[in-house]
């Protein structure tokens, strides 16, 4: 089975700083990591491969330095790494990104075999859109399984995959035909530590590097800033809340405590009291 | 089982490990370098001075590519009491030479760059991998390492231990003893960001000129240690360090020391309006010549901080690290070419070559200093700075008192606090240790 995992190199959000004067995000000097959600996807892919045989290819679109993230993925145990990099891709939104990646995936299919499963993380920590996975699925006509918490079964003979999907209010058990694209939820597994042999192999591995032309992109207006209808108008840090939490201490039973709490809330926000009274009056 | 046997394994990717790995790889040896951090430099404390000479001997054209901050044109040496500093400043336009002599750098960026050169030279680098122990054959010769990635050994003709001050691998493998708390300093450092123009205006700099301040005195509260401040391109590194055993005796935390140092009226205005972005603590080996452990054995060599190669008096470390790394590598290349064994006897060549460099000459010259300063710390780091400051204040303050009386007062202030004999003794010992 051939599995492709799409990963993204992102700034380590724990170490991101907001410029005190301009309020812009300072990306310079911030260490990069593999998008944490993608690691769950990668580990799941490696487990499937270990259980059923086959290969795992990791794919990323990004600047040349994104090769670091690919090397890391190789050290975890991926078999092959592909870097899609071109200055024409700079400034891509989710539409342009899913286009470029789907072109690369098509090339991967023809060079290394058609992937039965494509994995992505649930979303990235720097964009938070969760749109790229579904975008790829749509473009490549793969069945789409989002927010997956567990892979229950893969039946290669029948070409079927059964998964658990976390949804509001419960867990759905879903079965679909492969090829399928899965976006993996967080905390679904724990990333392994690659053995020394794997790490050594990874340290020497060549990263397959393709540009727009190499993956057959002719229409550059579909790429990068030009191919991105989404416009970020402004980036700003939300103002910190100045109010502190307050402990309301009252002797007495639960009723008395609730009374005191309500009085405190109404005292601070009279509008809430008015609304509540109106609500009570109209909904009796 | 890993079949491949490397010519050399280098443990650590700091300046000493990078120098060693680069030198050997460039000469065509099959080198594996193992670093526990995410990348070379990720575990290092930011902000430092790079001494060009040592790097030039390894990568002659480094100035064209290495991430350098400012070249140092001015050195300020300060003796401080609680409210004042007495300074000796040396600034020269000669330092604005075509190939400057000293630079301020940010270690994380610099080490990363150096590491990229190591890989270009052909060494294999494994990051996020910790060497747990050395592998020995039945005769006790070191033949490889084990890592935290499983029990499988990786073999090599020689293991170069460039693992930094703690030397845990060497310790665990019984090659050396634990470092002693009175031969190692704990330094804390912060990076303070300021606009480029502010740094330049505050220190009278233009372009990439830089200033270094080194300070001693009551800032270390009677403990053996020094404070420092370096100008970077758009930031200032400020820090302070003291001998570990002094700290545990006094109970003063390094953090408190740094806070007080930053609040000192001579330092505070230099940092005003800056934003602190990073805080880090690290050990510095300061035992000098007498603290150097066994450096070579059958199948292993120690370089850099792991060998206590730091000149604490001049705050030089990375240059000794690079030089020892380079010379160890040269020795290994030389032996490999001659098809000689990587034995203790043959590695004596490394020690012999080191003796001829500034590394051993300087450490020998100052071998008495660490112990002297440590045993007289109350005087060197408390009393004398206070006396000097008091004397100068008396001398410069114009208050109707005549100069002869002022001279007397100054002389007596010295006599009152320390016997003449004691003071002369200290001076004598210092001169002797310095020679
Ligand atoms: C606050 C401070 C300021 C300093 N300022 C200066 C200065 O201005 N100029 C100067 O020249 N020197 C300075 N020094 C000293 C200088 O930093 C050191 O001398 C130099 O870094 C030593 O290099 P090294 O390669 O021997 O060790 P290190 O730089 O400590 O590198 C050791 C490397 O080995 C890795 N490692 C350790 N154990 C293992 C293991 N078991 N497996 C795998 N990897 C391992 C570590 O992660 C690390 O990357 C300063 C030191 C400090 C603490």
XYZ file of C-alpha atoms and ligand atoms in Angstrom:
772
model
C 0.000 0.000 0.000
C 1.290 3.469 -0.848
C 0.417 6.172 1.659
C 1.228 9.852 1.298
C 1.302 12.191 4.283
C 1.100 15.913 3.629
C 2.973 17.839 6.278
C 3.675 21.498 6.794
C 6.571 23.281 8.428
C 5.162 25.900 10.795
C 6.638 28.377 13.268
C 6.682 26.954 16.775
C 3.689 28.813 18.167
C 4.993 28.399 21.703
C 7.858 30.673 20.703
C 6.116 33.146 18.437
C 6.382 36.759 19.461
C 4.190 39.664 18.626
C 6.078 42.869 17.935
C 5.321 45.200 20.835
C 4.977 48.288 18.653
C 3.605 47.166 15.304
C 1.585 44.247 16.709
C 2.670 42.048 13.830
C 3.789 38.470 14.215
C 7.567 38.240 14.243
C 8.466 35.131 12.290
C 12.156 35.843 12.111
C 14.286 33.728 14.352
C 11.323 31.657 15.501
C 12.182 27.978 15.368
C 10.098 25.844 13.041
C 8.446 22.518 13.728
C 6.315 20.016 11.854
C 2.706 21.074 12.317
C 1.831 19.027 15.436
C -1.438 17.719 13.976
C 0.469 16.305 11.013
C 2.528 14.132 13.333
C -0.584 12.161 14.295
C -1.264 11.637 10.609
C 2.328 10.533 10.001
C 2.362 8.084 12.895
C -0.948 6.599 11.756
C 0.476 6.173 8.267
C 3.620 4.493 9.613
C 1.496 2.099 11.671
C -0.579 1.142 8.661
C 2.563 0.537 6.640
C 4.146 -1.534 9.393
C 1.011 -3.644 9.646
C 0.276 -4.084 5.961
C 3.517 -3.403 4.134
C 4.066 -0.734 1.534
C 5.589 2.710 1.592
C 5.029 6.074 3.206
C 5.883 9.208 1.231
C 5.874 12.596 2.978
C 5.097 15.661 0.930
C 5.397 19.306 1.809
C 5.082 22.567 -0.044
C 7.227 25.325 1.344
C 10.523 27.198 1.168
C 13.766 25.228 0.698
C 14.257 25.223 4.480
C 11.136 23.038 4.773
C 13.472 20.188 3.832
C 14.407 20.154 7.536
C 10.894 19.043 8.403
C 11.003 16.373 5.728
C 14.287 15.046 7.110
C 12.669 14.837 10.495
C 9.773 12.882 9.032
C 12.301 10.521 7.440
C 13.986 10.068 10.819
C 10.620 9.022 12.239
C 10.462 6.339 9.583
C 8.964 7.662 6.349
C 10.394 6.016 3.230
C 10.546 8.982 0.890
C 10.290 12.750 1.062
C 9.119 15.173 -1.581
C 9.584 18.933 -1.360
C 7.479 21.123 -3.600
C 9.160 24.486 -3.691
C 8.993 27.455 -6.023
C 8.892 31.167 -5.470
C 5.655 31.192 -7.445
C 4.015 29.404 -4.514
C 4.714 32.203 -2.029
C 1.602 33.656 -0.470
C -0.678 30.723 -1.316
C -4.008 30.494 0.455
C -5.824 27.164 0.907
C -7.189 27.169 -2.614
C -3.795 27.682 -4.238
C -2.102 25.308 -1.786
C -4.506 22.458 -2.417
C -4.058 23.037 -6.155
C -0.269 22.852 -6.019
C -0.294 19.859 -3.685
C -2.785 17.968 -5.812
C -0.550 18.487 -8.828
C 2.402 17.142 -6.854
C 0.280 14.194 -5.684
C -0.591 13.393 -9.271
C 3.097 13.348 -10.113
C 3.803 11.196 -7.050
C 1.128 8.774 -8.277
C 2.777 8.445 -11.654
C 6.350 8.225 -10.346
C 5.944 6.127 -7.222
C 2.500 4.528 -7.480
C -0.988 5.784 -6.793
C -1.557 6.402 -3.084
C -4.480 4.445 -1.613
C -4.568 6.824 1.317
C -3.528 10.455 1.654
C -3.208 11.756 5.184
C -3.142 15.322 6.438
C -3.391 16.723 9.917
C -6.729 18.088 11.104
C -5.506 21.625 10.458
C -2.331 23.686 10.784
C -1.506 25.692 13.855
C -0.528 28.768 11.841
C -3.499 28.918 9.469
C -6.143 27.022 11.420
C -8.381 26.684 8.367
C -8.662 22.872 8.026
C -9.406 23.430 4.324
C -6.353 22.073 2.536
C -7.132 18.373 3.146
C -10.693 18.559 1.843
C -9.473 20.741 -1.029
C -7.049 18.029 -2.144
C -9.712 15.317 -1.804
C -12.085 17.283 -3.991
C -9.496 17.997 -6.658
C -8.254 14.391 -6.821
C -11.687 12.887 -6.343
C -10.702 10.975 -3.217
C -13.283 10.026 -0.619
C -12.978 12.433 2.216
C -12.762 11.446 5.888
C -12.237 14.411 8.177
C -11.614 14.625 11.939
C -10.736 10.944 12.191
C -9.883 9.664 15.652
C -9.227 6.011 14.833
C -8.674 3.731 11.907
C -10.688 0.626 12.640
C -9.920 -1.505 9.630
C -8.429 -1.407 6.173
C -9.479 -4.138 3.802
C -7.121 -3.985 0.859
C -8.836 -6.817 -1.025
C -12.155 -5.035 -0.978
C -10.510 -1.618 -1.147
C -12.410 -0.446 1.916
C -11.486 1.513 4.978
C -13.437 1.829 8.235
C -12.767 4.706 10.612
C -14.128 6.486 13.643
C -14.909 10.138 13.178
C -15.415 12.457 16.096
C -18.441 14.605 15.577
C -20.448 16.897 17.783
C -22.367 14.802 20.231
C -20.764 11.471 19.432
C -18.536 9.242 17.370
C -19.493 8.156 13.875
C -18.374 4.812 12.486
C -17.735 5.347 8.774
C -16.780 3.011 5.977
C -15.715 4.115 2.532
C -13.923 2.988 -0.585
C -10.269 3.755 -1.101
C -8.588 5.854 -2.352
C -9.437 8.098 0.536
C -8.098 11.255 2.127
C -8.029 11.279 5.897
C -7.507 14.315 8.116
C -6.324 13.034 11.462
C -7.382 14.369 14.840
C -4.926 15.208 17.590
C -3.998 12.892 20.466
C -4.956 9.819 18.488
C -1.560 8.165 18.826
C 1.930 8.868 20.027
C 4.772 9.544 17.611
C 7.422 6.857 17.710
C 11.125 7.414 18.062
C 12.948 6.275 14.949
C 15.589 3.609 15.495
C 19.228 4.532 14.967
C 19.297 2.796 11.591
C 16.276 4.762 10.424
C 17.819 8.006 11.661
C 21.092 7.246 9.901
C 19.298 6.490 6.664
C 17.309 9.701 7.015
C 20.420 11.782 7.625
C 21.752 10.654 4.252
C 18.503 10.561 2.301
C 18.019 12.856 -0.650
C 14.843 14.880 -0.564
C 13.049 14.748 -3.923
C 12.634 18.402 -4.896
C 10.155 19.610 -7.497
C 9.198 23.075 -8.683
C 5.976 24.206 -10.358
C 7.169 23.170 -13.781
C 8.274 19.733 -12.605
C 4.760 18.876 -11.412
C 3.232 20.106 -14.639
C 1.771 23.405 -13.491
C 1.401 25.557 -16.593
C -1.067 28.134 -15.380
C 0.898 30.087 -12.793
C -2.078 32.345 -12.077
C -3.462 29.450 -10.038
C -0.421 29.645 -7.744
C 0.775 31.752 -4.888
C -0.614 35.178 -4.178
C -2.148 35.462 -7.656
C -4.061 32.228 -7.271
C -5.303 33.136 -3.810
C -8.632 34.903 -3.507
C -8.304 35.091 0.285
C -6.897 38.396 1.462
C -5.654 38.960 4.984
C -6.734 42.489 5.775
C -5.049 42.816 9.108
C -3.247 40.705 11.667
C -3.477 41.857 15.230
C -3.062 40.595 18.757
C -6.338 40.649 20.657
C -6.297 42.997 23.589
C -5.660 41.202 26.822
C -8.636 41.148 29.164
C -7.923 43.412 32.050
C -10.506 41.966 34.425
C -9.391 39.363 36.870
C -11.366 36.392 38.085
C -12.983 36.985 41.439
C -13.865 34.540 44.158
C -17.292 35.127 45.626
C -17.321 33.710 49.116
C -20.674 33.183 50.831
C -21.669 31.114 53.839
C -24.777 29.041 53.501
C -26.267 26.393 51.274
C -26.029 26.100 47.510
C -29.104 28.251 47.026
C -27.628 31.083 49.012
C -24.375 30.787 47.059
C -26.223 30.912 43.752
C -28.196 33.952 44.895
C -25.003 35.756 45.846
C -23.371 34.855 42.538
C -26.352 36.076 40.516
C -26.446 39.309 42.489
C -22.748 39.785 41.756
C -23.241 39.208 38.028
C -26.276 41.447 37.760
C -24.469 44.088 39.759
C -21.660 44.145 37.215
C -23.796 43.784 34.114
C -27.230 45.312 34.575
C -28.010 44.676 30.913
C -27.834 40.946 31.562
C -30.407 41.322 34.320
C -32.751 43.226 32.005
C -32.380 40.598 29.285
C -33.030 37.776 31.698
C -36.112 39.419 33.110
C -37.443 40.070 29.640
C -36.718 36.478 28.652
C -38.474 35.183 31.780
C -41.470 37.439 31.114
C -41.918 36.353 27.486
C -41.196 32.669 27.912
C -43.332 31.778 30.858
C 22.875 -4.467 13.138
C 24.603 -1.531 11.486
C 27.338 -2.900 9.264
C 29.013 0.382 8.515
C 32.026 1.400 10.557
C 32.845 5.093 10.593
C 36.331 6.561 10.586
C 35.262 8.800 13.453
C 32.237 9.589 15.585
C 31.976 13.082 17.069
C 29.747 13.465 20.119
C 28.256 16.960 20.154
C 27.796 19.757 17.625
C 29.073 22.796 19.506
C 32.111 24.762 18.277
C 34.572 22.002 19.219
C 32.560 19.173 17.656
C 31.862 21.171 14.521
C 35.527 22.090 14.145
C 36.540 18.451 14.522
C 33.855 17.019 12.237
C 34.464 19.660 9.568
C 38.220 19.163 9.558
C 37.986 15.386 9.262
C 35.158 15.353 6.696
C 36.963 17.862 4.520
C 39.932 15.520 4.469
C 37.698 12.733 3.206
C 37.114 10.772 6.397
C 33.746 9.078 6.914
C 32.452 11.061 9.897
C 29.308 10.652 11.955
C 28.375 13.519 14.251
C 25.709 13.026 16.901
C 23.923 15.926 18.599
C 21.211 15.608 21.209
C 19.613 18.981 20.389
C 17.175 19.576 17.587
C 19.966 21.198 15.610
C 23.483 22.431 16.247
C 23.153 25.493 18.472
C 19.690 24.702 19.752
C 21.059 23.902 23.188
C 23.416 26.833 23.308
C 23.260 30.063 25.189
C 22.785 33.063 22.928
C 25.126 35.994 22.598
C 28.863 35.459 22.627
C 32.133 36.751 21.279
C 33.694 34.975 18.364
C 37.445 35.176 18.064
C 38.169 35.229 14.349
C 41.617 33.679 14.445
C 40.526 30.219 15.597
C 37.775 29.985 12.982
C 39.941 31.429 10.236
C 42.287 28.479 10.635
C 39.337 26.192 9.849
C 37.241 28.179 7.364
C 39.463 30.983 6.054
C 36.698 32.899 4.252
C 34.097 32.563 7.020
C 33.449 36.321 7.046
C 31.704 36.067 3.703
C 28.983 33.737 4.935
C 28.845 33.345 8.712
C 26.052 35.147 10.547
C 28.040 37.753 12.479
C 26.497 40.566 14.496
C 29.060 43.324 15.157
C 32.846 43.511 15.132
C 34.238 44.645 18.458
C 36.025 47.988 18.432
C 35.788 48.790 22.107
C 36.410 46.834 25.284
C 35.288 48.214 28.633
C 36.588 46.671 31.840
C 34.649 47.767 34.876
C 35.293 47.425 38.578
C 31.941 47.972 40.242
C 30.549 48.708 43.658
C 26.868 49.127 44.358
C 26.523 52.580 42.839
C 29.573 53.188 40.685
C 31.905 51.715 38.179
C 35.569 52.459 37.599
C 36.350 51.748 34.011
C 39.188 51.144 31.707
C 37.996 51.527 28.144
C 39.989 50.706 25.099
C 38.604 51.758 21.745
C 40.539 51.830 18.531
C 39.807 52.555 14.921
C 42.438 49.905 14.196
C 39.724 47.368 15.015
C 37.804 48.639 12.004
C 40.196 46.616 9.895
C 39.393 44.705 6.758
C 39.388 41.434 8.629
C 38.184 42.257 12.116
C 39.542 40.335 15.059
C 36.487 39.749 17.283
C 32.772 39.636 16.575
C 29.637 39.395 18.623
C 27.451 36.511 17.458
C 24.211 34.762 18.340
C 25.180 31.206 19.015
C 22.022 29.527 17.757
C 22.471 31.129 14.336
C 26.220 30.830 14.210
C 26.307 27.175 15.255
C 23.615 26.363 12.709
C 25.717 27.924 9.992
C 28.867 26.120 11.122
C 26.885 22.894 11.153
C 25.741 23.447 7.571
C 29.406 23.686 6.569
C 30.087 20.417 8.375
C 27.367 18.707 6.354
C 28.565 20.284 3.121
C 32.005 18.881 3.888
C 30.406 15.444 3.890
C 29.878 14.485 7.517
C 26.666 12.707 8.475
C 24.814 14.570 11.227
C 22.269 12.888 13.481
C 20.287 15.357 15.565
C 17.827 14.712 18.369
C 19.981 11.753 19.316
C 21.793 11.439 22.618
C 24.886 9.341 23.046
C 24.277 7.319 26.180
C 27.549 5.466 26.515
C 30.747 4.412 24.838
C 31.089 0.891 23.538
C 34.295 -0.887 24.530
C 35.857 -4.113 23.352
C 37.141 -6.760 25.736
C 40.446 -4.937 26.186
C 38.662 -1.748 27.162
C 39.364 0.082 23.910
C 36.575 2.408 22.864
C 35.125 1.165 19.576
C 31.874 3.083 19.213
C 28.832 4.545 20.933
C 25.321 3.656 21.972
C 22.487 6.147 21.673
C 19.032 6.661 23.086
C 17.645 5.269 19.848
C 17.748 1.675 20.987
C 20.528 -0.564 22.138
C 22.250 -0.961 18.810
C 25.897 0.192 18.803
C 27.485 2.292 16.066
C 31.138 1.581 15.533
C 34.056 3.829 14.648
C 37.833 3.857 14.766
C 37.784 6.789 17.157
C 35.245 8.689 19.242
C 35.826 12.403 19.738
C 34.080 13.629 22.859
C 32.945 17.204 22.170
C 30.029 16.962 24.530
C 30.538 20.177 26.493
C 31.184 21.002 30.100
C 29.260 18.221 31.829
C 31.126 15.424 30.090
C 28.443 12.943 31.033
C 29.323 10.339 28.417
C 32.957 10.349 29.498
C 31.863 10.161 33.102
C 29.406 7.343 32.610
C 32.019 5.388 30.734
C 34.538 5.822 33.511
C 36.992 7.954 31.535
C 36.801 10.905 33.881
C 35.376 12.019 37.187
C 32.473 14.317 37.833
C 33.192 18.038 37.475
C 33.723 19.710 40.831
C 31.429 22.568 41.857
C 34.391 24.830 42.630
C 35.793 24.529 39.103
C 32.660 25.434 37.204
C 30.647 28.633 36.960
C 26.945 28.972 36.371
C 26.191 31.833 34.017
C 22.797 33.286 33.212
C 22.174 35.442 30.225
C 19.379 37.425 28.647
C 18.836 38.899 25.208
C 17.361 42.379 25.192
C 15.969 43.654 21.943
C 16.438 47.272 20.943
C 16.227 49.026 17.596
C 19.528 49.147 15.765
C 19.717 52.949 15.956
C 19.238 52.884 19.714
C 22.075 50.396 20.187
C 24.322 52.529 18.016
C 23.416 55.819 19.706
C 23.767 54.392 23.192
C 27.237 53.000 22.587
C 28.544 55.526 20.088
C 28.705 53.080 17.239
C 28.338 53.318 13.534
C 27.650 50.533 11.062
C 28.547 47.158 12.471
C 30.841 48.375 15.228
C 30.319 46.778 18.604
C 31.187 47.184 22.275
C 31.874 44.655 24.995
C 31.663 45.375 28.704
C 33.186 43.059 31.278
C 32.581 43.762 34.913
C 33.577 42.506 38.300
C 32.971 43.695 41.820
C 30.138 43.736 44.301
C 27.763 42.686 41.534
C 28.609 39.091 42.414
C 27.990 39.715 46.116
C 31.378 38.500 47.250
C 31.351 35.412 45.046
C 33.922 34.596 42.362
C 32.449 35.701 39.079
C 31.937 38.348 36.427
C 29.192 40.178 34.618
C 29.146 41.050 30.943
C 27.267 42.965 28.290
C 27.677 42.580 24.513
C 26.133 44.654 21.753
C 24.555 42.708 18.920
C 23.003 44.087 15.783
C 19.571 44.688 17.244
C 19.947 43.407 20.740
C 22.109 43.374 23.809
C 23.273 40.254 25.592
C 23.640 40.755 29.295
C 24.645 38.157 31.831
C 26.488 37.238 34.963
C 28.136 34.096 36.222
C 29.597 32.769 39.467
C 31.377 29.683 40.660
C 28.777 27.062 41.529
C 30.124 26.189 44.969
C 30.015 29.897 45.924
C 26.402 30.064 44.891
C 25.377 27.046 46.865
C 27.227 28.425 49.908
C 25.650 31.863 49.696
C 22.209 30.708 48.616
C 22.014 33.608 46.160
C 20.276 32.500 42.976
C 21.752 33.375 39.571
C 18.465 34.944 38.631
C 18.628 37.379 41.562
C 22.188 38.301 40.624
C 21.189 39.094 37.066
C 18.187 41.125 38.187
C 20.409 43.175 40.508
C 23.054 43.590 37.792
C 20.445 44.922 35.374
C 19.225 47.360 38.026
C 22.722 48.726 38.636
C 22.772 52.465 37.861
C 25.612 51.945 35.369
C 23.816 49.161 33.483
C 20.175 50.115 33.707
C 20.272 53.058 31.264
C 21.999 50.874 28.679
C 19.066 48.473 28.661
C 16.289 50.995 29.023
C 13.273 50.453 26.808
C 14.449 47.052 25.654
C 12.392 43.934 25.557
C 13.809 40.781 27.065
C 13.228 37.857 24.759
C 15.330 35.054 26.034
C 16.692 33.775 29.260
C 19.155 30.951 29.489
C 21.576 29.421 31.947
C 24.669 27.396 31.199
C 27.788 26.102 32.928
C 31.295 27.317 32.126
C 34.327 25.265 33.127
C 36.612 27.669 34.981
C 39.033 25.413 36.780
C 41.742 26.149 34.220
C 44.846 24.097 33.638
C 44.664 22.158 36.889
C 41.142 20.930 36.164
C 41.928 19.415 32.744
C 40.906 15.743 32.820
C 42.582 12.875 31.007
C 42.353 13.914 27.357
C 43.085 10.765 25.390
C 42.746 7.027 25.667
C 42.526 4.004 23.400
C 39.944 4.993 20.809
C 38.910 8.318 22.338
C 39.882 11.988 22.486
C 38.358 14.866 24.473
C 38.015 18.387 23.003
C 36.451 21.736 23.967
C 34.599 22.425 27.204
C 34.573 18.708 27.962
C 38.342 19.061 28.404
C 37.894 22.216 30.535
C 39.501 24.284 27.787
C 38.308 27.730 28.870
C 40.424 30.761 29.690
C 38.187 32.316 32.334
C 40.424 35.350 32.859
C 39.988 36.443 29.248
C 36.523 34.940 28.794
C 37.722 32.831 25.899
C 36.068 29.476 25.334
C 34.796 28.901 21.828
C 38.211 29.646 20.315
C 39.863 27.076 22.543
C 37.041 24.697 21.665
C 37.551 25.166 17.922
C 41.314 24.925 18.208
C 41.277 21.721 20.249
C 38.644 20.270 17.900
C 40.733 21.121 14.865
C 43.942 19.741 16.297
C 42.315 16.512 17.475
C 40.895 16.107 13.968
C 44.262 16.830 12.360
C 45.785 14.157 14.555
C 43.137 11.613 13.569
C 43.555 12.447 9.875
C 47.315 12.138 10.213
C 47.055 8.736 11.916
C 44.436 7.507 9.419
C 46.664 8.434 6.499
C 49.590 6.617 8.057
C 47.325 3.661 8.837
C 48.298 3.918 12.461
C 46.196 2.791 15.402
C 43.872 5.128 17.251
C 45.639 4.290 20.466
C 46.383 6.288 23.568
C 50.070 6.224 22.759
C 49.486 7.653 19.296
C 47.071 10.280 20.582
C 49.818 11.761 22.703
C 50.570 13.538 19.437
C 47.362 15.542 20.043
C 48.609 16.644 23.443
C 52.009 17.439 22.012
C 50.501 19.622 19.297
C 48.266 21.363 21.828
C 51.264 22.272 23.971
C 52.553 24.335 21.085
C 49.393 26.427 20.758
C 48.034 29.369 22.745
C 45.551 26.961 24.319
C 47.977 25.189 26.621
C 50.363 28.120 26.905
C 47.634 30.438 28.189
C 46.033 27.899 30.483
C 49.448 27.164 31.982
C 50.204 30.849 32.403
C 47.052 31.358 34.427
C 47.032 28.062 36.231
C 47.207 29.706 39.655
C 44.525 32.330 39.053
C 41.303 30.353 39.568
C 42.353 29.108 42.998
C 43.749 32.505 44.015
C 40.612 34.420 43.112
C 38.456 31.796 44.707
C 40.274 31.711 48.008
C 40.389 35.534 48.205
C 36.970 36.167 46.766
C 35.825 38.522 49.547
C 38.736 40.829 48.716
C 38.775 40.608 44.931
C 35.029 40.725 44.425
C 33.992 42.935 47.339
C 36.585 44.851 49.268
C 38.913 46.066 46.515
C 36.235 47.305 44.117
C 34.660 49.195 47.031
C 37.983 50.700 48.074
C 38.832 51.780 44.537
C 35.460 53.383 44.081
C 35.621 55.113 47.465
C 39.106 56.438 46.763
C 38.159 57.871 43.390
C 35.058 59.463 44.792
C 37.059 61.138 47.548
C 39.584 62.295 44.966
C 37.136 63.736 42.448
C 34.636 65.299 44.836
C 35.415 68.982 45.323
C 34.290 69.886 48.805
C 36.782 72.264 50.373
C 38.971 69.469 51.739
C 42.601 69.878 50.672
C 44.299 67.268 48.531
C 46.838 66.165 51.138
C 44.046 65.347 53.573
C 42.229 63.525 50.814
C 45.314 61.428 50.092
C 45.546 60.563 53.762
C 41.888 59.639 53.936
C 42.223 57.366 50.947
C 45.326 55.703 52.308
C 43.631 55.144 55.629
C 40.513 53.728 54.085
C 42.731 51.035 52.612
C 44.621 50.472 55.888
C 41.434 50.238 57.930
C 39.952 47.474 55.825
C 42.970 45.329 55.147
C 46.430 45.226 56.627
C 49.154 46.600 54.439
C 50.790 43.229 54.511
C 47.628 41.477 53.450
C 47.163 43.824 50.558
C 50.735 43.530 49.428
C 50.428 39.795 49.756
C 47.359 39.755 47.493
C 49.093 41.948 44.956
C 52.173 39.766 45.061
C 50.157 36.572 44.649
C 48.210 38.077 41.772
C 51.359 39.144 39.964
C 52.890 35.747 40.528
C 49.801 33.929 39.289
C 49.635 36.201 36.277
C 53.206 35.649 35.152
C 26.992 32.485 29.370
C 28.194 32.070 28.573
C 28.887 33.018 27.830
C 29.987 32.653 27.080
N 30.596 33.596 26.344
C 31.639 33.247 25.560
C 32.221 34.199 24.710
O 31.798 35.346 24.664
N 33.251 33.818 23.912
C 33.724 32.533 23.931
O 34.658 32.246 23.184
N 33.194 31.608 24.741
C 32.163 31.942 25.551
N 31.595 30.986 26.350
C 32.165 29.643 26.370
C 31.748 28.850 25.141
O 30.343 28.884 25.037
C 32.211 27.413 25.242
O 33.556 27.366 25.547
C 31.976 26.641 23.949
O 30.615 26.621 23.631
C 32.491 25.223 24.076
O 32.204 24.506 22.919
P 32.035 22.942 22.966
O 31.763 22.533 21.576
O 33.169 22.323 23.667
O 30.768 22.691 23.906
P 29.245 23.114 23.737
O 29.128 24.380 22.991
O 28.676 23.041 25.092
O 28.619 21.972 22.828
C 28.423 20.675 23.286
C 27.352 20.038 22.432
O 27.280 18.657 22.705
C 25.945 18.247 22.792
N 25.905 17.078 23.647
C 26.222 16.996 24.959
N 26.087 15.751 25.402
C 25.679 15.005 24.352
C 25.366 13.619 24.190
N 25.469 12.769 25.200
N 24.965 13.183 22.981
C 24.867 14.056 21.943
N 25.153 15.359 22.042
C 25.557 15.833 23.231
C 25.237 19.456 23.370
O 23.863 19.447 23.072
C 25.979 20.608 22.710
O 25.383 20.995 21.510
C 30.463 31.324 27.102
C 29.773 30.372 27.840
C 28.651 30.730 28.560
C 27.910 29.690 29.321
